[in-house]
mmCIF file of C-alpha atoms and ligand atoms in Angstrom:
data_model
loop_
_atom_site.group_PDB
_atom_site.id
_atom_site.type_symbol
_atom_site.label_atom_id
_atom_site.label_comp_id
_atom_site.label_asym_id
_atom_site.label_seq_id
_atom_site.Cartn_x
_atom_site.Cartn_y
_atom_site.Cartn_z
ATOM 1 C CA MET P 1 106.083 87.936 120.379
ATOM 2 C CA SER P 2 103.637 88.904 117.680
ATOM 3 C CA ALA P 3 99.924 89.672 118.035
ATOM 4 C CA LYS P 4 97.116 87.968 116.548
ATOM 5 C CA ILE P 5 95.277 89.798 113.572
ATOM 6 C CA SER P 6 92.395 88.618 112.087
ATOM 7 C CA VAL P 7 91.489 89.960 108.374
ATOM 8 C CA MET P 8 88.755 92.641 107.848
ATOM 9 C CA ILE P 9 89.052 93.538 104.538
ATOM 10 C CA SER P 10 91.217 91.324 101.903
ATOM 11 C CA GLU P 11 94.144 92.488 99.325
ATOM 12 C CA GLU P 12 91.639 91.452 96.775
ATOM 13 C CA GLU P 13 88.739 93.600 98.320
ATOM 14 C CA ILE P 14 90.998 96.447 98.586
ATOM 15 C CA ASP P 15 92.514 96.090 95.083
ATOM 16 C CA LYS P 16 88.802 96.043 93.633
ATOM 17 C CA ARG P 17 87.351 99.089 95.679
ATOM 18 C CA VAL P 18 90.838 101.222 94.679
ATOM 19 C CA ARG P 19 90.061 100.553 91.136
ATOM 20 C CA GLU P 20 86.489 101.387 91.503
ATOM 21 C CA LEU P 21 87.468 104.604 93.066
ATOM 22 C CA ALA P 22 89.998 105.544 90.873
ATOM 23 C CA ALA P 23 87.446 104.797 87.893
ATOM 24 C CA GLN P 24 84.830 107.093 89.572
ATOM 25 C CA ILE P 25 87.625 109.957 90.435
ATOM 26 C CA SER P 26 88.596 109.685 86.505
ATOM 27 C CA GLU P 27 85.264 110.150 85.219
ATOM 28 C CA ASP P 28 84.428 112.989 87.465
ATOM 29 C CA TYR P 29 87.443 114.613 86.491
ATOM 30 C CA ALA P 30 87.556 113.952 83.025
ATOM 31 C CA GLY P 31 89.363 116.524 80.738
ATOM 32 C CA GLU P 32 91.040 118.028 84.037
ATOM 33 C CA SER P 33 93.863 117.180 85.994
ATOM 34 C CA VAL P 34 93.807 116.326 89.726
ATOM 35 C CA HIS P 35 96.317 117.213 92.696
ATOM 36 C CA LEU P 36 96.444 114.201 95.376
ATOM 37 C CA ILE P 37 97.565 115.204 98.725
ATOM 38 C CA CYS P 38 98.643 112.005 100.679
ATOM 39 C CA ILE P 39 98.203 112.520 104.248
ATOM 40 C CA LEU P 40 101.348 110.535 105.846
ATOM 41 C CA LYS P 41 102.087 108.138 107.184
ATOM 42 C CA GLY P 42 98.897 105.940 106.974
ATOM 43 C CA SER P 43 97.977 106.952 103.377
ATOM 44 C CA VAL P 44 100.799 106.022 101.547
ATOM 45 C CA MET P 45 99.832 102.666 100.201
ATOM 46 C CA PHE P 46 96.230 103.787 99.042
ATOM 47 C CA THR P 47 97.613 107.126 97.403
ATOM 48 C CA VAL P 48 100.112 105.134 95.570
ATOM 49 C CA ASP P 49 97.569 102.410 94.322
ATOM 50 C CA LEU P 50 94.790 105.129 93.776
ATOM 51 C CA ALA P 51 97.322 107.075 91.783
ATOM 52 C CA LYS P 52 98.226 104.183 89.383
ATOM 53 C CA ARG P 53 94.720 103.426 88.476
ATOM 54 C CA ILE P 54 93.604 107.260 87.733
ATOM 55 C CA THR P 55 93.888 107.979 84.072
ATOM 56 C CA VAL P 56 93.564 111.680 84.119
ATOM 57 C CA PRO P 57 97.009 113.476 84.940
ATOM 58 C CA VAL P 58 97.990 113.469 88.584
ATOM 59 C CA THR P 59 100.129 115.121 90.687
ATOM 60 C CA LEU P 60 101.465 114.490 94.353
ATOM 61 C CA ASP P 61 102.040 116.035 97.001
ATOM 62 C CA PHE P 62 102.268 115.086 100.851
ATOM 63 C CA MET P 63 101.402 116.356 104.820
ATOM 64 C CA LYS P 64 101.781 114.984 108.071
ATOM 65 C CA CYS P 65 99.515 116.098 110.821
ATOM 66 C CA SER P 66 99.029 114.560 114.252
ATOM 67 C CA SER P 67 96.288 114.168 116.317
ATOM 68 C CA TYR P 68 97.250 110.893 117.887
ATOM 69 C CA GLY P 69 100.162 109.513 119.930
ATOM 70 C CA ASP P 70 100.851 106.174 119.875
ATOM 71 C CA SER P 71 97.416 105.383 121.622
ATOM 72 C CA THR P 72 94.045 104.707 120.242
ATOM 73 C CA LYS P 73 92.065 107.550 121.065
ATOM 74 C CA SER P 74 92.156 111.097 119.318
ATOM 75 C CA SER P 75 93.680 113.922 121.486
ATOM 76 C CA GLY P 76 91.298 116.139 119.597
ATOM 77 C CA ILE P 77 94.435 118.414 118.978
ATOM 78 C CA VAL P 78 95.754 118.742 115.250
ATOM 79 C CA ARG P 79 99.089 119.909 114.578
ATOM 80 C CA ILE P 80 100.822 120.228 110.741
ATOM 81 C CA ASP P 81 104.100 118.590 111.249
ATOM 82 C CA LYS P 82 104.780 118.818 107.518
ATOM 83 C CA ASP P 83 103.155 121.157 104.944
ATOM 84 C CA THR P 84 102.440 120.554 101.230
ATOM 85 C CA ASP P 85 105.852 121.656 98.850
ATOM 86 C CA GLU P 86 103.491 122.966 95.981
ATOM 87 C CA SER P 87 100.926 125.403 96.091
ATOM 88 C CA LEU P 88 97.004 124.425 95.861
ATOM 89 C CA GLU P 89 96.132 127.452 93.687
ATOM 90 C CA GLY P 90 93.906 126.614 90.982
ATOM 91 C CA LYS P 91 94.286 122.912 91.545
ATOM 92 C CA ASN P 92 91.702 120.207 91.760
ATOM 93 C CA VAL P 93 92.960 119.076 95.169
ATOM 94 C CA ILE P 94 91.734 115.448 96.510
ATOM 95 C CA VAL P 95 93.035 115.069 99.996
ATOM 96 C CA ILE P 96 93.569 111.230 100.339
ATOM 97 C CA GLU P 97 93.276 109.923 104.220
ATOM 98 C CA ASP P 98 93.474 106.290 105.454
ATOM 99 C CA ILE P 99 90.694 106.490 107.883
ATOM 100 C CA ILE P 100 88.241 108.998 109.136
ATOM 101 C CA ASP P 101 87.524 108.307 112.842
ATOM 102 C CA SER P 102 86.441 111.331 115.176
ATOM 103 C CA GLY P 103 87.035 113.678 111.888
ATOM 104 C CA ASN P 104 88.760 116.094 113.942
ATOM 105 C CA THR P 105 91.717 116.007 111.815
ATOM 106 C CA LEU P 106 90.077 116.381 108.247
ATOM 107 C CA TYR P 107 87.678 119.015 109.790
ATOM 108 C CA TYR P 108 90.554 121.289 110.565
ATOM 109 C CA LEU P 109 92.675 120.529 107.648
ATOM 110 C CA LEU P 110 90.302 121.006 105.143
ATOM 111 C CA GLU P 111 89.631 124.470 106.847
ATOM 112 C CA VAL P 112 93.308 124.852 106.587
ATOM 113 C CA LEU P 113 93.267 123.951 102.899
ATOM 114 C CA ALA P 114 90.354 125.857 101.714
ATOM 115 C CA GLN P 115 91.889 129.051 102.462
ATOM 116 C CA ARG P 116 94.462 128.410 100.021
ATOM 117 C CA ASN P 117 92.414 128.915 96.654
ATOM 118 C CA PRO P 118 92.304 125.421 95.096
ATOM 119 C CA LYS P 119 90.005 125.244 92.452
ATOM 120 C CA SER P 120 88.145 122.791 94.141
ATOM 121 C CA LEU P 121 88.586 120.695 97.147
ATOM 122 C CA LYS P 122 87.541 117.078 97.893
ATOM 123 C CA LEU P 123 87.924 114.267 100.350
ATOM 124 C CA CYS P 124 88.798 110.766 99.594
ATOM 125 C CA THR P 125 89.165 107.917 102.115
ATOM 126 C CA LEU P 126 89.663 104.315 102.300
ATOM 127 C CA LEU P 127 88.107 103.766 105.575
ATOM 128 C CA SER P 128 85.348 105.595 107.649
ATOM 129 C CA LYS P 129 83.935 105.042 110.902
ATOM 130 C CA PRO P 130 80.831 107.125 111.214
ATOM 131 C CA ASP P 131 79.618 106.015 114.576
ATOM 132 C CA ARG P 132 82.964 107.339 116.090
ATOM 133 C CA ARG P 133 82.062 110.947 114.272
ATOM 134 C CA VAL P 134 82.626 114.288 116.823
ATOM 135 C CA LYS P 135 82.818 116.727 113.984
ATOM 136 C CA GLU P 136 81.041 116.613 110.519
ATOM 137 C CA VAL P 137 83.129 116.124 107.499
ATOM 138 C CA LYS P 138 81.727 115.773 103.936
ATOM 139 C CA VAL P 139 83.422 112.672 102.469
ATOM 140 C CA ASP P 140 83.491 112.764 98.780
ATOM 141 C CA TYR P 141 84.797 109.321 98.111
ATOM 142 C CA THR P 142 84.901 106.563 100.577
ATOM 143 C CA GLY P 143 86.341 102.808 100.198
ATOM 144 C CA PHE P 144 84.899 100.890 102.934
ATOM 145 C CA ILE P 145 82.700 101.970 106.093
ATOM 146 C CA ILE P 146 83.331 100.048 109.158
ATOM 147 C CA GLU P 147 82.323 99.473 112.675
ATOM 148 C CA ASP P 148 84.207 101.098 115.590
ATOM 149 C CA ASN P 149 87.015 98.662 115.589
ATOM 150 C CA PHE P 150 90.615 99.374 115.821
ATOM 151 C CA VAL P 151 91.940 98.409 112.225
ATOM 152 C CA VAL P 152 95.653 97.963 111.088
ATOM 153 C CA GLY P 153 97.385 97.136 107.858
ATOM 154 C CA TYR P 154 97.865 98.827 104.240
ATOM 155 C CA GLY P 155 99.050 101.906 105.335
ATOM 156 C CA LEU P 156 97.395 101.711 109.102
ATOM 157 C CA ASP P 157 99.385 101.368 112.232
ATOM 158 C CA TYR P 158 99.299 100.337 115.801
ATOM 159 C CA ALA P 159 102.450 102.244 117.470
ATOM 160 C CA GLN P 160 104.016 102.016 114.262
ATOM 161 C CA LYS P 161 103.799 98.395 113.461
ATOM 162 C CA TYR P 162 101.742 96.531 110.866
ATOM 163 C CA ARG P 163 101.666 99.666 108.075
ATOM 164 C CA ASN P 164 102.942 96.737 105.612
ATOM 165 C CA LEU P 165 100.559 94.190 105.979
ATOM 166 C CA PRO P 166 98.461 94.214 102.521
ATOM 167 C CA TYR P 167 95.054 93.842 104.159
ATOM 168 C CA VAL P 168 93.259 95.539 106.614
ATOM 169 C CA GLY P 169 93.015 93.620 109.974
ATOM 170 C CA ILE P 170 91.885 94.036 113.441
ATOM 171 C CA VAL P 171 94.421 93.243 116.444
ATOM 172 C CA GLU P 172 92.975 91.054 118.753
ATOM 173 C CA ASP P 173 94.991 91.400 121.677
ATOM 174 C CA LEU P 174 95.325 95.240 121.540
ATOM 175 C CA ASP P 175 95.426 95.771 125.269
ATOM 176 C CA GLU P 176 98.414 93.930 126.291
HETATM 177 P P1 IMP F 201 90.500 111.381 113.431
HETATM 178 O O1 IMP F 201 91.046 112.672 113.336
HETATM 179 O O2 IMP F 201 90.062 110.989 114.798
HETATM 180 O O3 IMP F 201 89.686 111.352 112.268
HETATM 181 O O4 IMP F 201 91.607 110.472 113.222
HETATM 182 C C1 IMP F 201 91.948 110.234 111.655
HETATM 183 C C2 IMP F 201 93.528 109.724 112.459
HETATM 184 O O5 IMP F 201 93.572 108.848 113.370
HETATM 185 C C3 IMP F 201 93.804 108.788 110.920
HETATM 186 O O6 IMP F 201 94.461 109.461 110.024
HETATM 187 C C4 IMP F 201 94.519 107.366 111.625
HETATM 188 O O7 IMP F 201 96.137 107.736 111.741
HETATM 189 C C5 IMP F 201 94.208 107.582 113.133
HETATM 190 N N1 IMP F 201 93.480 106.483 113.189
HETATM 191 C C6 IMP F 201 91.824 106.403 113.825
HETATM 192 N N2 IMP F 201 91.213 105.329 113.685
HETATM 193 C C7 IMP F 201 92.295 104.485 113.497
HETATM 194 C C8 IMP F 201 92.424 102.860 113.420
HETATM 195 O O8 IMP F 201 91.437 102.153 113.621
HETATM 196 N N3 IMP F 201 93.448 102.552 113.394
HETATM 197 C C9 IMP F 201 94.562 102.971 112.979
HETATM 198 N N4 IMP F 201 94.535 104.355 112.857
HETATM 199 C C10 IMP F 201 93.634 104.813 112.871
HETATM 200 MG MG1 MG F 202 96.282 109.264 109.497
#
C-alpha cells in the first residue's frame, strides 16, 4: 500500500532554485574552487544537481551522520558514520545538507569541520525549518524556508522511502 503524498515544492521550482543557488555560489567564489561535502543520504540529489550548475571548479566528498533513527524526531545525539576521504586543509568547503530542522546535526558537524583548517567553511541547505531550531546555525545558502511539516522526496526519506521522488512532498498519512 502506498501513502498519499502531496506536492509541496515541484520539480520545476526545485530546478529553478538550484540554478539560482549555483549562480550565487559561482559568483561568490569567482576565481576560486569549491569543495562540496554532501551529507549522505538525503543531500545526494541536491548535491549533484547543484554541482552540475556551478561554473567554478568543484571537488566532491561525502559524509554520513546520524541523529535520527526511522522516527521523525531528532534524538539530539550526532554520530559520524562515514567521514570525508579528502583533507579539508586550505579548501573552500561548502557543506551541502538536505534540511536543517533542530540544527543539532549541523551545529555539531560545523564545529568538527572547522577544526580541520579549511580556507573557508559555509553551509548550504535545500530546506530549512527555522521554527524547529534548538541550536543556532548560520546558514549561508538556503533553497526554501518551510513550515513545520515532515517532508519527503528529492533525497529526503521517511523510513528510507520516497528519496527518489523528483519533488518535495508531504506524506499525508504519516502516523499509520
Ligand atoms: P537536525 O539535526 O534536527 O537539524 O536534523 C537534520 C536531519 O534530520 C536532516 O538531515 C534529515 O535527515 C532529517 N530530517 C529533518 N526533518 C526532516 C523532514 O521533514 N523529512 C525528512 N528528514 C528530515
Ligand atoms: Mg540528512
